[in-house]
mmCIF file of C-alpha atoms in Angstrom:
data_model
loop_
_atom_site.group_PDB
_atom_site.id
_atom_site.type_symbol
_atom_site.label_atom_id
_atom_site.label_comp_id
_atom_site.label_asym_id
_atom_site.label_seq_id
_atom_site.Cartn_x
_atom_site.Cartn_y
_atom_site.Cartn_z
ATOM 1 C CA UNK X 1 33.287 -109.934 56.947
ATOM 2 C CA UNK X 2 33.806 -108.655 61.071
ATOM 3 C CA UNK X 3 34.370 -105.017 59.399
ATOM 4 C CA UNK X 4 31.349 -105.427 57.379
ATOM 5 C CA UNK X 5 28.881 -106.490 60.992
ATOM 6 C CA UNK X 6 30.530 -103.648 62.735
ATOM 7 C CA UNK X 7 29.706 -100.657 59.920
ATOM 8 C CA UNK X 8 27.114 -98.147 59.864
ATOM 9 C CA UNK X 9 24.380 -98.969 57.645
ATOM 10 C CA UNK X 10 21.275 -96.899 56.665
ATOM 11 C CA UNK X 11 18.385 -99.244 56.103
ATOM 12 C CA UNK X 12 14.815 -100.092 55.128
ATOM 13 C CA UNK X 13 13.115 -103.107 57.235
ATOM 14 C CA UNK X 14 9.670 -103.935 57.615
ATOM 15 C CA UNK X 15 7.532 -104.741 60.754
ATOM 16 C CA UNK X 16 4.131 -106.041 61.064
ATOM 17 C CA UNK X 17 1.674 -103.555 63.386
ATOM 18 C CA UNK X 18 -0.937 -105.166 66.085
ATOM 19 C CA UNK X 19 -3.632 -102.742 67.286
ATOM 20 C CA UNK X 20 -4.287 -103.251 70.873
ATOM 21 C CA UNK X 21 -7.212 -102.042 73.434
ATOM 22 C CA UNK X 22 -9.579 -100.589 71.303
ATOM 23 C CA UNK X 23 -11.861 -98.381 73.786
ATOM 24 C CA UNK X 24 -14.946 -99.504 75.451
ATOM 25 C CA UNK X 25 -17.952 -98.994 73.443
ATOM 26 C CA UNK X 26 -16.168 -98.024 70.210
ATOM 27 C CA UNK X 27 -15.774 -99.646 67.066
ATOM 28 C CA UNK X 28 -13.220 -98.853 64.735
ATOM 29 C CA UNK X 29 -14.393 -98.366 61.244
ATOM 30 C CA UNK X 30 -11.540 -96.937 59.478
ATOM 31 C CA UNK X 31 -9.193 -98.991 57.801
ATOM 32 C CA UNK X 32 -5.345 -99.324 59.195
ATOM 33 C CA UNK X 33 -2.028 -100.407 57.952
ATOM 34 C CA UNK X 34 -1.012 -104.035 58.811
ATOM 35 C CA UNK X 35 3.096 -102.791 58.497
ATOM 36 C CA UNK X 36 4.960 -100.282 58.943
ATOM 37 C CA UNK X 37 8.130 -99.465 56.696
ATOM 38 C CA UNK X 38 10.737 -98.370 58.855
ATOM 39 C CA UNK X 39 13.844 -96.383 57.572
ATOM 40 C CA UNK X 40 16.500 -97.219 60.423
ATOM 41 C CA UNK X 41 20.292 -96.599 61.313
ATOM 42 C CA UNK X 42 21.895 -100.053 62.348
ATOM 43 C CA UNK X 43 25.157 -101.106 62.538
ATOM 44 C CA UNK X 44 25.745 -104.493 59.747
ATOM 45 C CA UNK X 45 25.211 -107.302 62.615
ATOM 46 C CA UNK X 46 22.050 -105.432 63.726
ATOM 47 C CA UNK X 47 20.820 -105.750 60.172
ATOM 48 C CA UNK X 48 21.770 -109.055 59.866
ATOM 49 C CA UNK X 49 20.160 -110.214 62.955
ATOM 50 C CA UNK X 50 17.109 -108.563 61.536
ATOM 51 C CA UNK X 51 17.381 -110.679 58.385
ATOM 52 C CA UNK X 52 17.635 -113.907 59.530
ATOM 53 C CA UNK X 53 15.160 -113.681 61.880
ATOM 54 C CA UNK X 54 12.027 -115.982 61.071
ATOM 55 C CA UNK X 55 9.774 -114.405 63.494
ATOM 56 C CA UNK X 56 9.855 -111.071 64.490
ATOM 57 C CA UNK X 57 7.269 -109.668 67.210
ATOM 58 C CA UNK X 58 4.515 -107.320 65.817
ATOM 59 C CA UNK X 59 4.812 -103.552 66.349
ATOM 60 C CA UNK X 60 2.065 -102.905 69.262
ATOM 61 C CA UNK X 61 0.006 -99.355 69.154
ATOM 62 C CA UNK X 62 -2.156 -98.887 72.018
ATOM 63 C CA UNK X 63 -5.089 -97.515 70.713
ATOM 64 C CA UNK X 64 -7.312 -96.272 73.563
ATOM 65 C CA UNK X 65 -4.029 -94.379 74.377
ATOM 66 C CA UNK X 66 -4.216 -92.683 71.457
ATOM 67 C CA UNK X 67 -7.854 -91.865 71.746
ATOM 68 C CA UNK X 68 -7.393 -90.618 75.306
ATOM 69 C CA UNK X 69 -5.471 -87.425 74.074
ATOM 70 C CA UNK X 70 -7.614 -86.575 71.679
ATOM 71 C CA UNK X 71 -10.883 -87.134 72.287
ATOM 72 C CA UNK X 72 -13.130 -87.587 69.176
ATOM 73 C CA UNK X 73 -14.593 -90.433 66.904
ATOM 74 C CA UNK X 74 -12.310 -89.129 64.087
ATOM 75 C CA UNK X 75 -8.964 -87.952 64.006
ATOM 76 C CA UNK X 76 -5.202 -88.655 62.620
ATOM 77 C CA UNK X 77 -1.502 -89.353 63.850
ATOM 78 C CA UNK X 78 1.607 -88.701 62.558
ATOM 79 C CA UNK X 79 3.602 -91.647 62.768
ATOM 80 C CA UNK X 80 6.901 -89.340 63.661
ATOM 81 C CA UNK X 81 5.157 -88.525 66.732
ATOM 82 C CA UNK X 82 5.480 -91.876 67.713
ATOM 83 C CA UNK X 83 8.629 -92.918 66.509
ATOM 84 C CA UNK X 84 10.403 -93.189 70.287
ATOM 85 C CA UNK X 85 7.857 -95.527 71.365
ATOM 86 C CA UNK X 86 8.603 -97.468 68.154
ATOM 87 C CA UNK X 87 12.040 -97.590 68.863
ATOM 88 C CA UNK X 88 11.789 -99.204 72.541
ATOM 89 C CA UNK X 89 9.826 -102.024 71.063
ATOM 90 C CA UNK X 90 12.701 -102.877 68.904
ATOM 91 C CA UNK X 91 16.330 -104.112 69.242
ATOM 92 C CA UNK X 92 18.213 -101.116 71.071
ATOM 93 C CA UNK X 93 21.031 -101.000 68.508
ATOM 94 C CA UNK X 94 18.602 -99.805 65.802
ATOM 95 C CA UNK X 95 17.641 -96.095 65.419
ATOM 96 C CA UNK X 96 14.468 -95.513 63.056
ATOM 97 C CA UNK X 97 15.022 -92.275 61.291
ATOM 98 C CA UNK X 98 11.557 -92.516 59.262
ATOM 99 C CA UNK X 99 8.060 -94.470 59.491
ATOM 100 C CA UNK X 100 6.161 -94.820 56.443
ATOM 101 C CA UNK X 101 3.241 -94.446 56.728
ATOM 102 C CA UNK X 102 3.900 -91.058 57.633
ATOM 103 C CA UNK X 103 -0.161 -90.564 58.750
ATOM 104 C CA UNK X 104 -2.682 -93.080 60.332
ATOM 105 C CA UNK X 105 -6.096 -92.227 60.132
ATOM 106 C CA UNK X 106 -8.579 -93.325 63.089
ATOM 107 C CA UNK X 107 -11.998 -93.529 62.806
ATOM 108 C CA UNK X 108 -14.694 -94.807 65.363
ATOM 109 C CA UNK X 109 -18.263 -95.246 65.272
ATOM 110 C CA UNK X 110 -20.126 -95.637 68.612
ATOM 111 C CA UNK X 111 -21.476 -99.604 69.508
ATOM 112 C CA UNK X 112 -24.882 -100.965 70.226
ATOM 113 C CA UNK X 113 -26.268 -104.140 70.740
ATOM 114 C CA UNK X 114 -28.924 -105.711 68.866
ATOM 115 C CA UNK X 115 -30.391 -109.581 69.069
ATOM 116 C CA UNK X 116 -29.792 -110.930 65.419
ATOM 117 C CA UNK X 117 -31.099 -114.245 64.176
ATOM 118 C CA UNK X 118 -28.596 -116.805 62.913
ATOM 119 C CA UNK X 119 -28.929 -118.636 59.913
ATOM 120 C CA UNK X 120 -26.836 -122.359 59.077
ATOM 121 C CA UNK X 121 -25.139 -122.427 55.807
ATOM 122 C CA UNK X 122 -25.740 -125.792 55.016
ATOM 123 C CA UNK X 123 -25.658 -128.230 52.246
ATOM 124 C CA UNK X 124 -27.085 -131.800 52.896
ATOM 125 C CA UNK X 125 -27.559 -134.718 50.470
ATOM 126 C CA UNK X 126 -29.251 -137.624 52.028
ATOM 127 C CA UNK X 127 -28.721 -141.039 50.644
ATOM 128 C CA UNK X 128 -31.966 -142.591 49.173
ATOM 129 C CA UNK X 129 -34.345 -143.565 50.867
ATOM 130 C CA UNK X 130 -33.554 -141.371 53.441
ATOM 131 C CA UNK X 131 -34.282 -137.218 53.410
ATOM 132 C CA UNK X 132 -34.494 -134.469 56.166
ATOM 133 C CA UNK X 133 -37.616 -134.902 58.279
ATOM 134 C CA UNK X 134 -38.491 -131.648 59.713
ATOM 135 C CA UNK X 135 -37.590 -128.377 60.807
ATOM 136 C CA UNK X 136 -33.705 -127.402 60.632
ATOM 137 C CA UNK X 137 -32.924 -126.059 64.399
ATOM 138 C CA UNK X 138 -30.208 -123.568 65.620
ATOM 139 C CA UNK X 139 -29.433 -123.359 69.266
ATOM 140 C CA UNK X 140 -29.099 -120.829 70.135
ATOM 141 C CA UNK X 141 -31.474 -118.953 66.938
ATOM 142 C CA UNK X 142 -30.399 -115.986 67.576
ATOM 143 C CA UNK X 143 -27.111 -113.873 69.218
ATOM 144 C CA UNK X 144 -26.672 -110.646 71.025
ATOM 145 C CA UNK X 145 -24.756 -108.193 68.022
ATOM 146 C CA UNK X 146 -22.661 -105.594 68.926
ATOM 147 C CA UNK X 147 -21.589 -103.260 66.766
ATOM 148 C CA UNK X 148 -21.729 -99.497 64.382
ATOM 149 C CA UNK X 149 -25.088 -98.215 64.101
ATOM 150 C CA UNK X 150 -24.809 -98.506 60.268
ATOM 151 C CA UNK X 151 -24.064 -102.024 60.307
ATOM 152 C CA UNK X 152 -26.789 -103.327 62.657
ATOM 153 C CA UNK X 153 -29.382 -101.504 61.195
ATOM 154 C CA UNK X 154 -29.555 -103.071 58.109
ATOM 155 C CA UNK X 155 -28.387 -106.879 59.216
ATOM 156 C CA UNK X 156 -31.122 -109.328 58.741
ATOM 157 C CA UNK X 157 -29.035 -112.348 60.026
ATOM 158 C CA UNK X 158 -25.531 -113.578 60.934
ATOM 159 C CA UNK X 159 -24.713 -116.490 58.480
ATOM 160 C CA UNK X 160 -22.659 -119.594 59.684
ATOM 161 C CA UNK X 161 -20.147 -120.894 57.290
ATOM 162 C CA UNK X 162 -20.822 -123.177 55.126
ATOM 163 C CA UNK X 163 -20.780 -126.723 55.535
ATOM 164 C CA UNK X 164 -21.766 -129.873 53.003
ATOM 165 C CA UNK X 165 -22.577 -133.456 54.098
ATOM 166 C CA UNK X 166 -23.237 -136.187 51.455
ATOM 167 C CA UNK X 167 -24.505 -139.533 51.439
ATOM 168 C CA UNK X 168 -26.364 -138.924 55.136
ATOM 169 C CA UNK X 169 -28.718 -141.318 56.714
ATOM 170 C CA UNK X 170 -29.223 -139.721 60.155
ATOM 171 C CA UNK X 171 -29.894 -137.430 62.429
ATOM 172 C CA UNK X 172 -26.935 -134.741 62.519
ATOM 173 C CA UNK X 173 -26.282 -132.476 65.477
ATOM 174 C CA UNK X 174 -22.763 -130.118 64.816
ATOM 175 C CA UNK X 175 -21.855 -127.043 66.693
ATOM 176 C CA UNK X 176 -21.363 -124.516 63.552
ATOM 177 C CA UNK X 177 -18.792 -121.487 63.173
ATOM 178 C CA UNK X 178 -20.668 -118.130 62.477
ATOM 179 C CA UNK X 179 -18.949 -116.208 60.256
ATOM 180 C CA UNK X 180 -16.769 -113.699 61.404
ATOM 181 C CA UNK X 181 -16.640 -109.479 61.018
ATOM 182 C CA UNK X 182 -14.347 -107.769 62.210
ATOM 183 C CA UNK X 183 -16.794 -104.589 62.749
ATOM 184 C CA UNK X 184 -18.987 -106.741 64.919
ATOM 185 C CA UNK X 185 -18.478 -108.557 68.564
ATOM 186 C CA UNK X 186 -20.859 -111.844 69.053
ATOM 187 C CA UNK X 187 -22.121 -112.912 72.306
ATOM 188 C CA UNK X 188 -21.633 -116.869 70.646
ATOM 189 C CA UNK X 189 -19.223 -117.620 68.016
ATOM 190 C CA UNK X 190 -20.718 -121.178 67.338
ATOM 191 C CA UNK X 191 -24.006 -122.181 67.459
ATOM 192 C CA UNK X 192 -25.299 -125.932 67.723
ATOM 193 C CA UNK X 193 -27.318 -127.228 64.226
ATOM 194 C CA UNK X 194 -29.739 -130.162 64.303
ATOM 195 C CA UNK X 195 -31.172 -131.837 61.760
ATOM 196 C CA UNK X 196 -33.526 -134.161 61.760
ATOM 197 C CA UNK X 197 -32.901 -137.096 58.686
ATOM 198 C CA UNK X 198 -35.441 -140.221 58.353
ATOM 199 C CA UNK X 199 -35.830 -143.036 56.192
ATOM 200 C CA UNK X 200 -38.825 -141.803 54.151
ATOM 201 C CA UNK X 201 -41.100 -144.747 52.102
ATOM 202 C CA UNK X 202 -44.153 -143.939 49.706
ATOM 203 C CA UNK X 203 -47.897 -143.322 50.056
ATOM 204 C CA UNK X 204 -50.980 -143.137 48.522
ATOM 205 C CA UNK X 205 -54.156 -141.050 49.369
ATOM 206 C CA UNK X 206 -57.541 -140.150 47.899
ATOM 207 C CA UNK X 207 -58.462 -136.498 48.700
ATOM 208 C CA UNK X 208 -61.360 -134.474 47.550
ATOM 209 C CA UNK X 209 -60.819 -131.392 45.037
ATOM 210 C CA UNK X 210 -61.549 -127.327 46.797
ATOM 211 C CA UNK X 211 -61.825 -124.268 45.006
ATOM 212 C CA UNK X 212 -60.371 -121.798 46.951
ATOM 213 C CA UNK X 213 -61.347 -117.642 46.344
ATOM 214 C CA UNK X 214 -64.746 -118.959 44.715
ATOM 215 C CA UNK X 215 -67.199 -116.048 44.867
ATOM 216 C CA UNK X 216 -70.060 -117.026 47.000
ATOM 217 C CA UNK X 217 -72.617 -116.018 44.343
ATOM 218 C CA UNK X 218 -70.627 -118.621 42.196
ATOM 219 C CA UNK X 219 -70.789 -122.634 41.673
ATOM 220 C CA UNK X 220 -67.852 -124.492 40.190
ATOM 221 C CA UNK X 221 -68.011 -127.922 39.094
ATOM 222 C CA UNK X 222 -64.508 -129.492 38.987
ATOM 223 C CA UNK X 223 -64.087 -132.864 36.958
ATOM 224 C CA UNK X 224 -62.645 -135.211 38.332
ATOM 225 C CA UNK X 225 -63.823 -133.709 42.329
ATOM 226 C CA UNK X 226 -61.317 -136.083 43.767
ATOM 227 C CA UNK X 227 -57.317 -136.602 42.448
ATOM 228 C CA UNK X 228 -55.142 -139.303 44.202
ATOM 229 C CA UNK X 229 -52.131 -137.906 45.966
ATOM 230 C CA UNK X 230 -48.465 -139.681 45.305
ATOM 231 C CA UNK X 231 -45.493 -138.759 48.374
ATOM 232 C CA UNK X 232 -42.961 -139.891 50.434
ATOM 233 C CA UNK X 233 -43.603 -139.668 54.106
ATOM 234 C CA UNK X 234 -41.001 -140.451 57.060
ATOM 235 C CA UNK X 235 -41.427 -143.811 58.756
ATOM 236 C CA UNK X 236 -41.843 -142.412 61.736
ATOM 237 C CA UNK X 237 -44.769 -140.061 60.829
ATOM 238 C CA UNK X 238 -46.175 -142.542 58.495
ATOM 239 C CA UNK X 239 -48.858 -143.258 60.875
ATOM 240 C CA UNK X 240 -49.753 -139.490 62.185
ATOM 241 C CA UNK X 241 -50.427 -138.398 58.427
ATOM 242 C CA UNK X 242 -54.399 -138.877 58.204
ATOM 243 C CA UNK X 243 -56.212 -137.838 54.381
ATOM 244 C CA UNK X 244 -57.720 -134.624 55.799
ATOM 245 C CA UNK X 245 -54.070 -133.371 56.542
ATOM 246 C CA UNK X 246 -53.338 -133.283 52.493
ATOM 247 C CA UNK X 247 -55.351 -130.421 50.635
ATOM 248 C CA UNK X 248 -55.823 -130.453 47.067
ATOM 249 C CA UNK X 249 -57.170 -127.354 44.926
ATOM 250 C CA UNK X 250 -57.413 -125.180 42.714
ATOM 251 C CA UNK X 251 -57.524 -121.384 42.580
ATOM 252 C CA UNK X 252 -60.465 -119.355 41.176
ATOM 253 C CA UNK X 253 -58.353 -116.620 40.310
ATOM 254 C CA UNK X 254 -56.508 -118.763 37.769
ATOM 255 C CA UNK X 255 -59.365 -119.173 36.451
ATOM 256 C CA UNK X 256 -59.384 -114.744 35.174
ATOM 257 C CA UNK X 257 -56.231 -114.990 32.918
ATOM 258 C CA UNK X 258 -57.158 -118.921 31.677
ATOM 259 C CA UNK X 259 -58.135 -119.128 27.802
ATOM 260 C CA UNK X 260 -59.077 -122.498 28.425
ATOM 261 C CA UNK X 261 -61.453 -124.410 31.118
ATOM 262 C CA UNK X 262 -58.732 -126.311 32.809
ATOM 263 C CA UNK X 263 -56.613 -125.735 36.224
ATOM 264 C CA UNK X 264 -53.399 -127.170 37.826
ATOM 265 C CA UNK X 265 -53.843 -128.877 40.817
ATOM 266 C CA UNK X 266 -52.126 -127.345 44.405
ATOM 267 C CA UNK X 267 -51.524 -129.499 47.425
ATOM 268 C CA UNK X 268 -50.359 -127.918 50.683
ATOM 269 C CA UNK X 269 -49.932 -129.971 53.934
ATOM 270 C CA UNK X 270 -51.470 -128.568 56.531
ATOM 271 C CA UNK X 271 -49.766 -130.466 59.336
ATOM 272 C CA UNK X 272 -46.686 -127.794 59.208
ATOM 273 C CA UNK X 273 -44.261 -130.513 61.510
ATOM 274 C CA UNK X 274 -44.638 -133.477 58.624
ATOM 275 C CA UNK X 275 -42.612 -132.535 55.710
ATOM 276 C CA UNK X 276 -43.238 -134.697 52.233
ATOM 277 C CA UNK X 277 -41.373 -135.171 49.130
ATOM 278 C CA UNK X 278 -42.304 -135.735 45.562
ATOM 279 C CA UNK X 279 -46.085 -134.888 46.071
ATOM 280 C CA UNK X 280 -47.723 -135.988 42.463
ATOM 281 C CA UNK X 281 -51.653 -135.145 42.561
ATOM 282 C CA UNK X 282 -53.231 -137.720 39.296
ATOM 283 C CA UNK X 283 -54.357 -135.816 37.583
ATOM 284 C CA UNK X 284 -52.342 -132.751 37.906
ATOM 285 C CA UNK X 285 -54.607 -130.785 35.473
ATOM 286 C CA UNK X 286 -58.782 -130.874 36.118
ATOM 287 C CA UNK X 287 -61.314 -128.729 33.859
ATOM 288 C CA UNK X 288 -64.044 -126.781 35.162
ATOM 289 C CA UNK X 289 -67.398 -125.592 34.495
ATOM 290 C CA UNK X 290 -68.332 -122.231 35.926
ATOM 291 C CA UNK X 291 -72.798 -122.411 37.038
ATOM 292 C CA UNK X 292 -73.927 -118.823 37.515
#
């Protein structure tokens, strides 16, 4: 066993690679290998120590080194070249003979910044009677994006990850994780989500019937001109919804493509900060009669 520790032994072992100090203002874009397969000349306890060994430190190439002496946005190394810095980083009784990869390919596309808006992944089930109340917020709605030129000029919006909550009955406030890209560099890696959840009970209004796009030479009669208006409001806006913030109409230019003389009924809030559920306008379908 002792004369097996102390022999020569030519080897293959395997290190992970960590790529440090990527240079200012540069993004790399080119894709690198996480190991590197090292052929090496140990003696048998050398190997050994290697073997049992549950965590071994990472390989570390200094990028912006590398850059330095040479100088462009695109160009290669042979990993041979390297092979004495290698070495130092490892246990001074081993000897690499070979690196495989034998290449690495850099490649580095200049960074700008852009502001991009953020938008929550979310999921949210509300336990009746209870529903979100208003407008979803993100704090901060937008982030300062850094990044390749090619990336940032086609991204709409930086996604969170998702998240689900069931069976809610109130307000939620939660700082959220944006997702992550390795291309990219956020000035805010979480973002705070609120969302506004009320109790929401039922309501009844009588509205009168528009036409909307009517020709002015035109006159529609609508039958019935009035439709009741089914919905669930939040308790606490129960009292700031008034009749004249419900519209209910129809559309004239339904009226080009219709084989018959009836229309669906439409019905838009225009108080944008009150949001309703299961709006029913009775009846849903009027008819018409078109005076020239």
């Amino acid at each position: 066993m002792l004369n097996a520790l102390t022999k020569d032994y030519k080897s293959e072992i395997t290190y992970s690679v960590k790529y440090i100090n990527i240079p200012e203002n540069k993004v790399l874009i080119s894709t690198l290998p996480s190991e590197f397969k090292l052929k090496v000349d140990a003696f048998g306890y050398a190997l050994a120590r290697y073997n049992l060994s549950k965590s071994l430190p990472s390989i570390v190439v200094d990028v912006e080194l590398l850059y330095k002496k040479n100088k462009k946005n695109k160009f290669f190394v042979l990993t041979k070249n390297t092979k004495d810095k290698i070495t130092k980083q490892l246990n001074s009784e081993i000897e690499v003979l070979n690196i495989s990869p034998d290449t690495l390919f850099f490649e580095f596309a200049d960074m700008i910044n852009k502001k991009i808006l953020v938008k929550p992944n979310l999921n949210i089930n509300c336990i009746k009677p209870f529903h979100v109340s208003g407008e979803i917020t993100v704090n901060p709605d937008s982030i300062l994006v850094s990044g390749p030129t090619s990336i940032l000029d086609t991204l709409k919006f930086i996604s969170s990850v998702k998240l689900s909550y069931k069976d809610v009955n109130d307000t939620l406030i939660r700082d959220v994780q944006l997702i992550d890209n390795a291309e990219l560099k956020y000035s805010d890696n979480f973002v705070r989500v609120n969302i506004p959840v009320d109790k929401y009970t039922e309501n009844t209004f009588i509205v009168p019937l528009e036409v909307i796009n009517k020709p002015e030479n035109l006159t529609i009669q609508i039958f019935p001109n009035k439709v009741r208006l089914n919905f669930l409001v939040s308790v606490s806006q129960f009292s700031l919804l008034k009749p004249y913030n419900l519209k209910a109409y129809v559309d004239y230019n339904n009226i080009q493509n219709n084989i018959s003389n009836k229309l669906r009924v439409s019905v838009d809030c225009t108080n944008k900060e009150i949001l309703l559920y299961s709006v029913k306008a009775t009846p849903s379908i009027v008819e018409y009669i078109i005076e020239k």
